[in-house]
Structures are given as C-alpha cells and as structure tokens.
Amino acid sequence: MKMPKHSDEDKARFRALVPETPGVEVKPMFGSVGAFVNGNMFAGLFGTDLGVKLDEESKAELAAIEGSGPFGPEERPMNGWLSMPASFSAEEATAWMERAREHVATFPPKPKKK
C-alpha cells in the first residue's frame, strides 16, 4: 500500500480546519494527522485529501457533491469515511468536520492507552 505525500502546509491547513471544541485534539497518525473526539477519529488527512467519518444520511449528502469520494488507500478505502471535494472553501470543510465531530462524539469514549 502506497502512502501519499503531504506537506507541512497540508498538515497546517488540516489543523486550521478542525473545530476548536472541548475534547477535540489533533494527533499524528501514520506520518499524517487525525482529529479525535473522546479518543475516536472523526477527520483525517491522507495525502492532500481531507476525510470525515459521517452518519449514513450525511455520508449520502456529501457523496452527492461533485468531487467527494472514497477516503484512504485506493485499494482499501476507509469504511464510513468520505473525502471532501478539494474545491470546498475553508468554511465548507470546517462545517463538514463539525458534522463528523458531532456524529463521532456519540460513540463511547475510547480508553486511554497505558
């Protein structure tokens, strides 16, 4: 599986789009970054693609927008995740990240690793 390259600018852009909400943190993931709430990932960066984990209704809504698509490795995209269109403005991307955060915040917290 080939991991796409991303720049420090891509990581900074991702961090700037993550909603600043209590309980949200951005952490390194496999050389990239992910956004987490209560230990569960709700948004991530794969190459230059910004991906979000959504409920079925929101996922269908995003999938209908031109430029969205699978998120993750081409041969094994992440289940329940979609990439946002590269054409999204910062406001649009942040709004979708917030929708993902709201959805994932309903999951049970992941226990912290010792």
JSON list of C-alpha atoms in Angstrom, two decimals:
[
{"chain": "A", "resi": 1, "resn": "MET", "atom": "CA", "xyz": [0.00, 0.00, 0.00]},
{"chain": "A", "resi": 2, "resn": "LYS", "atom": "CA", "xyz": [1.49, 3.32, -1.08]},
{"chain": "A", "resi": 3, "resn": "MET", "atom": "CA", "xyz": [1.15, 6.24, 1.32]},
{"chain": "A", "resi": 4, "resn": "PRO", "atom": "CA", "xyz": [0.71, 9.54, -0.50]},
{"chain": "A", "resi": 5, "resn": "LYS", "atom": "CA", "xyz": [2.89, 12.51, 0.34]},
{"chain": "A", "resi": 6, "resn": "HIS", "atom": "CA", "xyz": [1.60, 15.58, 2.10]},
{"chain": "A", "resi": 7, "resn": "SER", "atom": "CA", "xyz": [3.37, 18.76, 3.02]},
{"chain": "A", "resi": 8, "resn": "ASP", "atom": "CA", "xyz": [3.68, 20.67, 6.25]},
{"chain": "A", "resi": 9, "resn": "GLU", "atom": "CA", "xyz": [1.30, 23.16, 4.62]},
{"chain": "A", "resi": 10, "resn": "ASP", "atom": "CA", "xyz": [-1.28, 20.36, 4.15]},
{"chain": "A", "resi": 11, "resn": "LYS", "atom": "CA", "xyz": [-0.98, 19.49, 7.85]},
{"chain": "A", "resi": 12, "resn": "ALA", "atom": "CA", "xyz": [-1.28, 23.15, 8.88]},
{"chain": "A", "resi": 13, "resn": "ARG", "atom": "CA", "xyz": [-4.35, 23.57, 6.66]},
{"chain": "A", "resi": 14, "resn": "PHE", "atom": "CA", "xyz": [-5.94, 20.49, 8.23]},
{"chain": "A", "resi": 15, "resn": "ARG", "atom": "CA", "xyz": [-5.24, 21.74, 11.76]},
{"chain": "A", "resi": 16, "resn": "ALA", "atom": "CA", "xyz": [-6.75, 25.15, 10.90]},
{"chain": "A", "resi": 17, "resn": "LEU", "atom": "CA", "xyz": [-9.99, 23.49, 9.72]},
{"chain": "A", "resi": 18, "resn": "VAL", "atom": "CA", "xyz": [-10.55, 21.31, 12.79]},
{"chain": "A", "resi": 19, "resn": "PRO", "atom": "CA", "xyz": [-13.33, 22.73, 15.00]},
{"chain": "A", "resi": 20, "resn": "GLU", "atom": "CA", "xyz": [-12.00, 24.19, 18.25]},
{"chain": "A", "resi": 21, "resn": "THR", "atom": "CA", "xyz": [-14.33, 22.38, 20.60]},
{"chain": "A", "resi": 22, "resn": "PRO", "atom": "CA", "xyz": [-13.67, 20.95, 24.07]},
{"chain": "A", "resi": 23, "resn": "GLY", "atom": "CA", "xyz": [-12.50, 17.35, 23.88]},
{"chain": "A", "resi": 24, "resn": "VAL", "atom": "CA", "xyz": [-11.12, 17.67, 20.33]},
{"chain": "A", "resi": 25, "resn": "GLU", "atom": "CA", "xyz": [-7.46, 17.00, 19.71]},
{"chain": "A", "resi": 26, "resn": "VAL", "atom": "CA", "xyz": [-5.26, 16.64, 16.63]},
{"chain": "A", "resi": 27, "resn": "LYS", "atom": "CA", "xyz": [-2.73, 13.83, 16.81]},
{"chain": "A", "resi": 28, "resn": "PRO", "atom": "CA", "xyz": [-0.14, 12.31, 14.49]},
{"chain": "A", "resi": 29, "resn": "MET", "atom": "CA", "xyz": [-1.33, 9.25, 12.58]},
{"chain": "A", "resi": 30, "resn": "PHE", "atom": "CA", "xyz": [0.98, 7.15, 10.40]},
{"chain": "A", "resi": 31, "resn": "GLY", "atom": "CA", "xyz": [3.03, 10.20, 9.37]},
{"chain": "A", "resi": 32, "resn": "SER", "atom": "CA", "xyz": [-0.08, 12.30, 8.85]},
{"chain": "A", "resi": 33, "resn": "VAL", "atom": "CA", "xyz": [-2.65, 13.80, 11.25]},
{"chain": "A", "resi": 34, "resn": "GLY", "atom": "CA", "xyz": [-6.12, 12.96, 12.52]},
{"chain": "A", "resi": 35, "resn": "ALA", "atom": "CA", "xyz": [-8.71, 14.82, 14.56]},
{"chain": "A", "resi": 36, "resn": "PHE", "atom": "CA", "xyz": [-10.22, 12.99, 17.53]},
{"chain": "A", "resi": 37, "resn": "VAL", "atom": "CA", "xyz": [-13.06, 13.47, 19.99]},
{"chain": "A", "resi": 38, "resn": "ASN", "atom": "CA", "xyz": [-13.12, 11.29, 23.11]},
{"chain": "A", "resi": 39, "resn": "GLY", "atom": "CA", "xyz": [-10.36, 9.19, 21.54]},
{"chain": "A", "resi": 40, "resn": "ASN", "atom": "CA", "xyz": [-12.31, 8.44, 18.34]},
{"chain": "A", "resi": 41, "resn": "MET", "atom": "CA", "xyz": [-11.13, 9.82, 14.99]},
{"chain": "A", "resi": 42, "resn": "PHE", "atom": "CA", "xyz": [-13.63, 11.98, 13.11]},
{"chain": "A", "resi": 43, "resn": "ALA", "atom": "CA", "xyz": [-11.43, 13.64, 10.46]},
{"chain": "A", "resi": 44, "resn": "GLY", "atom": "CA", "xyz": [-8.13, 12.85, 8.82]},
{"chain": "A", "resi": 45, "resn": "LEU", "atom": "CA", "xyz": [-5.60, 13.82, 6.20]},
{"chain": "A", "resi": 46, "resn": "PHE", "atom": "CA", "xyz": [-4.49, 11.30, 3.56]},
{"chain": "A", "resi": 47, "resn": "GLY", "atom": "CA", "xyz": [-2.08, 12.90, 1.12]},
{"chain": "A", "resi": 48, "resn": "THR", "atom": "CA", "xyz": [-3.90, 16.12, 0.31]},
{"chain": "A", "resi": 49, "resn": "ASP", "atom": "CA", "xyz": [-7.37, 14.58, 0.84]},
{"chain": "A", "resi": 50, "resn": "LEU", "atom": "CA", "xyz": [-9.42, 15.69, 3.84]},
{"chain": "A", "resi": 51, "resn": "GLY", "atom": "CA", "xyz": [-11.68, 12.90, 5.05]},
{"chain": "A", "resi": 52, "resn": "VAL", "atom": "CA", "xyz": [-14.55, 12.73, 7.52]},
{"chain": "A", "resi": 53, "resn": "LYS", "atom": "CA", "xyz": [-16.46, 9.91, 9.25]},
{"chain": "A", "resi": 54, "resn": "LEU", "atom": "CA", "xyz": [-20.18, 10.54, 8.90]},
{"chain": "A", "resi": 55, "resn": "ASP", "atom": "CA", "xyz": [-23.55, 9.02, 9.70]},
{"chain": "A", "resi": 56, "resn": "GLU", "atom": "CA", "xyz": [-25.33, 7.40, 6.74]},
{"chain": "A", "resi": 57, "resn": "GLU", "atom": "CA", "xyz": [-27.55, 10.40, 5.95]},
{"chain": "A", "resi": 58, "resn": "SER", "atom": "CA", "xyz": [-24.67, 12.90, 5.97]},
{"chain": "A", "resi": 59, "resn": "LYS", "atom": "CA", "xyz": [-22.48, 10.48, 4.04]},
{"chain": "A", "resi": 60, "resn": "ALA", "atom": "CA", "xyz": [-25.11, 10.24, 1.29]},
{"chain": "A", "resi": 61, "resn": "GLU", "atom": "CA", "xyz": [-25.41, 14.04, 1.22]},
{"chain": "A", "resi": 62, "resn": "LEU", "atom": "CA", "xyz": [-21.64, 14.51, 0.87]},
{"chain": "A", "resi": 63, "resn": "ALA", "atom": "CA", "xyz": [-21.36, 11.70, -1.69]},
{"chain": "A", "resi": 64, "resn": "ALA", "atom": "CA", "xyz": [-23.81, 13.60, -3.92]},
{"chain": "A", "resi": 65, "resn": "ILE", "atom": "CA", "xyz": [-21.44, 16.60, -4.07]},
{"chain": "A", "resi": 66, "resn": "GLU", "atom": "CA", "xyz": [-19.13, 16.56, -7.08]},
{"chain": "A", "resi": 67, "resn": "GLY", "atom": "CA", "xyz": [-15.51, 15.96, -6.08]},
{"chain": "A", "resi": 68, "resn": "SER", "atom": "CA", "xyz": [-16.20, 13.87, -2.99]},
{"chain": "A", "resi": 69, "resn": "GLY", "atom": "CA", "xyz": [-15.09, 10.25, -2.96]},
{"chain": "A", "resi": 70, "resn": "PRO", "atom": "CA", "xyz": [-13.55, 7.41, -1.02]},
{"chain": "A", "resi": 71, "resn": "PHE", "atom": "CA", "xyz": [-11.04, 8.26, 1.70]},
{"chain": "A", "resi": 72, "resn": "GLY", "atom": "CA", "xyz": [-7.84, 6.35, 2.32]},
{"chain": "A", "resi": 73, "resn": "PRO", "atom": "CA", "xyz": [-5.79, 3.98, 0.21]},
{"chain": "A", "resi": 74, "resn": "GLU", "atom": "CA", "xyz": [-7.33, 3.32, -3.21]},
{"chain": "A", "resi": 75, "resn": "GLU", "atom": "CA", "xyz": [-7.10, -0.44, -2.73]},
{"chain": "A", "resi": 76, "resn": "ARG", "atom": "CA", "xyz": [-8.64, -0.25, 0.75]},
{"chain": "A", "resi": 77, "resn": "PRO", "atom": "CA", "xyz": [-10.67, 2.91, 1.43]},
{"chain": "A", "resi": 78, "resn": "MET", "atom": "CA", "xyz": [-11.84, 3.51, 4.99]},
{"chain": "A", "resi": 79, "resn": "ASN", "atom": "CA", "xyz": [-15.36, 2.25, 5.67]},
{"chain": "A", "resi": 80, "resn": "GLY", "atom": "CA", "xyz": [-17.82, 5.01, 6.66]},
{"chain": "A", "resi": 81, "resn": "TRP", "atom": "CA", "xyz": [-15.46, 7.76, 5.50]},
{"chain": "A", "resi": 82, "resn": "LEU", "atom": "CA", "xyz": [-15.50, 10.14, 2.53]},
{"chain": "A", "resi": 83, "resn": "SER", "atom": "CA", "xyz": [-13.04, 12.66, 1.14]},
{"chain": "A", "resi": 84, "resn": "MET", "atom": "CA", "xyz": [-14.32, 16.18, 0.84]},
{"chain": "A", "resi": 85, "resn": "PRO", "atom": "CA", "xyz": [-14.07, 17.93, -2.53]},
{"chain": "A", "resi": 86, "resn": "ALA", "atom": "CA", "xyz": [-10.80, 19.84, -2.96]},
{"chain": "A", "resi": 87, "resn": "SER", "atom": "CA", "xyz": [-12.93, 22.76, -4.14]},
{"chain": "A", "resi": 88, "resn": "PHE", "atom": "CA", "xyz": [-14.50, 23.23, -0.68]},
{"chain": "A", "resi": 89, "resn": "SER", "atom": "CA", "xyz": [-13.85, 26.56, 0.99]},
{"chain": "A", "resi": 90, "resn": "ALA", "atom": "CA", "xyz": [-12.41, 26.56, 4.49]},
{"chain": "A", "resi": 91, "resn": "GLU", "atom": "CA", "xyz": [-15.90, 27.30, 5.84]},
{"chain": "A", "resi": 92, "resn": "GLU", "atom": "CA", "xyz": [-17.44, 24.36, 3.96]},
{"chain": "A", "resi": 93, "resn": "ALA", "atom": "CA", "xyz": [-14.70, 21.96, 5.07]},
{"chain": "A", "resi": 94, "resn": "THR", "atom": "CA", "xyz": [-14.97, 23.10, 8.70]},
{"chain": "A", "resi": 95, "resn": "ALA", "atom": "CA", "xyz": [-18.76, 22.67, 8.60]},
{"chain": "A", "resi": 96, "resn": "TRP", "atom": "CA", "xyz": [-18.38, 19.06, 7.40]},
{"chain": "A", "resi": 97, "resn": "MET", "atom": "CA", "xyz": [-15.71, 18.39, 10.01]},
{"chain": "A", "resi": 98, "resn": "GLU", "atom": "CA", "xyz": [-18.12, 19.69, 12.65]},
{"chain": "A", "resi": 99, "resn": "ARG", "atom": "CA", "xyz": [-20.84, 17.34, 11.38]},
{"chain": "A", "resi": 100, "resn": "ALA", "atom": "CA", "xyz": [-18.36, 14.47, 11.61]},
{"chain": "A", "resi": 101, "resn": "ARG", "atom": "CA", "xyz": [-17.33, 15.55, 15.13]},
{"chain": "A", "resi": 102, "resn": "GLU", "atom": "CA", "xyz": [-20.97, 15.67, 16.25]},
{"chain": "A", "resi": 103, "resn": "HIS", "atom": "CA", "xyz": [-21.55, 12.16, 14.87]},
{"chain": "A", "resi": 104, "resn": "VAL", "atom": "CA", "xyz": [-18.40, 10.62, 16.34]},
{"chain": "A", "resi": 105, "resn": "ALA", "atom": "CA", "xyz": [-18.96, 12.36, 19.70]},
{"chain": "A", "resi": 106, "resn": "THR", "atom": "CA", "xyz": [-21.95, 10.00, 20.15]},
{"chain": "A", "resi": 107, "resn": "PHE", "atom": "CA", "xyz": [-19.58, 6.98, 20.21]},
{"chain": "A", "resi": 108, "resn": "PRO", "atom": "CA", "xyz": [-18.41, 5.58, 23.56]},
{"chain": "A", "resi": 109, "resn": "PRO", "atom": "CA", "xyz": [-15.07, 7.12, 24.60]},
{"chain": "A", "resi": 110, "resn": "LYS", "atom": "CA", "xyz": [-12.02, 5.03, 23.79]},
{"chain": "A", "resi": 111, "resn": "PRO", "atom": "CA", "xyz": [-10.00, 4.10, 26.85]},
{"chain": "A", "resi": 112, "resn": "LYS", "atom": "CA", "xyz": [-6.61, 5.81, 27.04]},
{"chain": "A", "resi": 113, "resn": "LYS", "atom": "CA", "xyz": [-3.63, 3.55, 26.31]},
{"chain": "A", "resi": 114, "resn": "LYS", "atom": "CA", "xyz": [-1.25, 2.97, 29.17]}
]
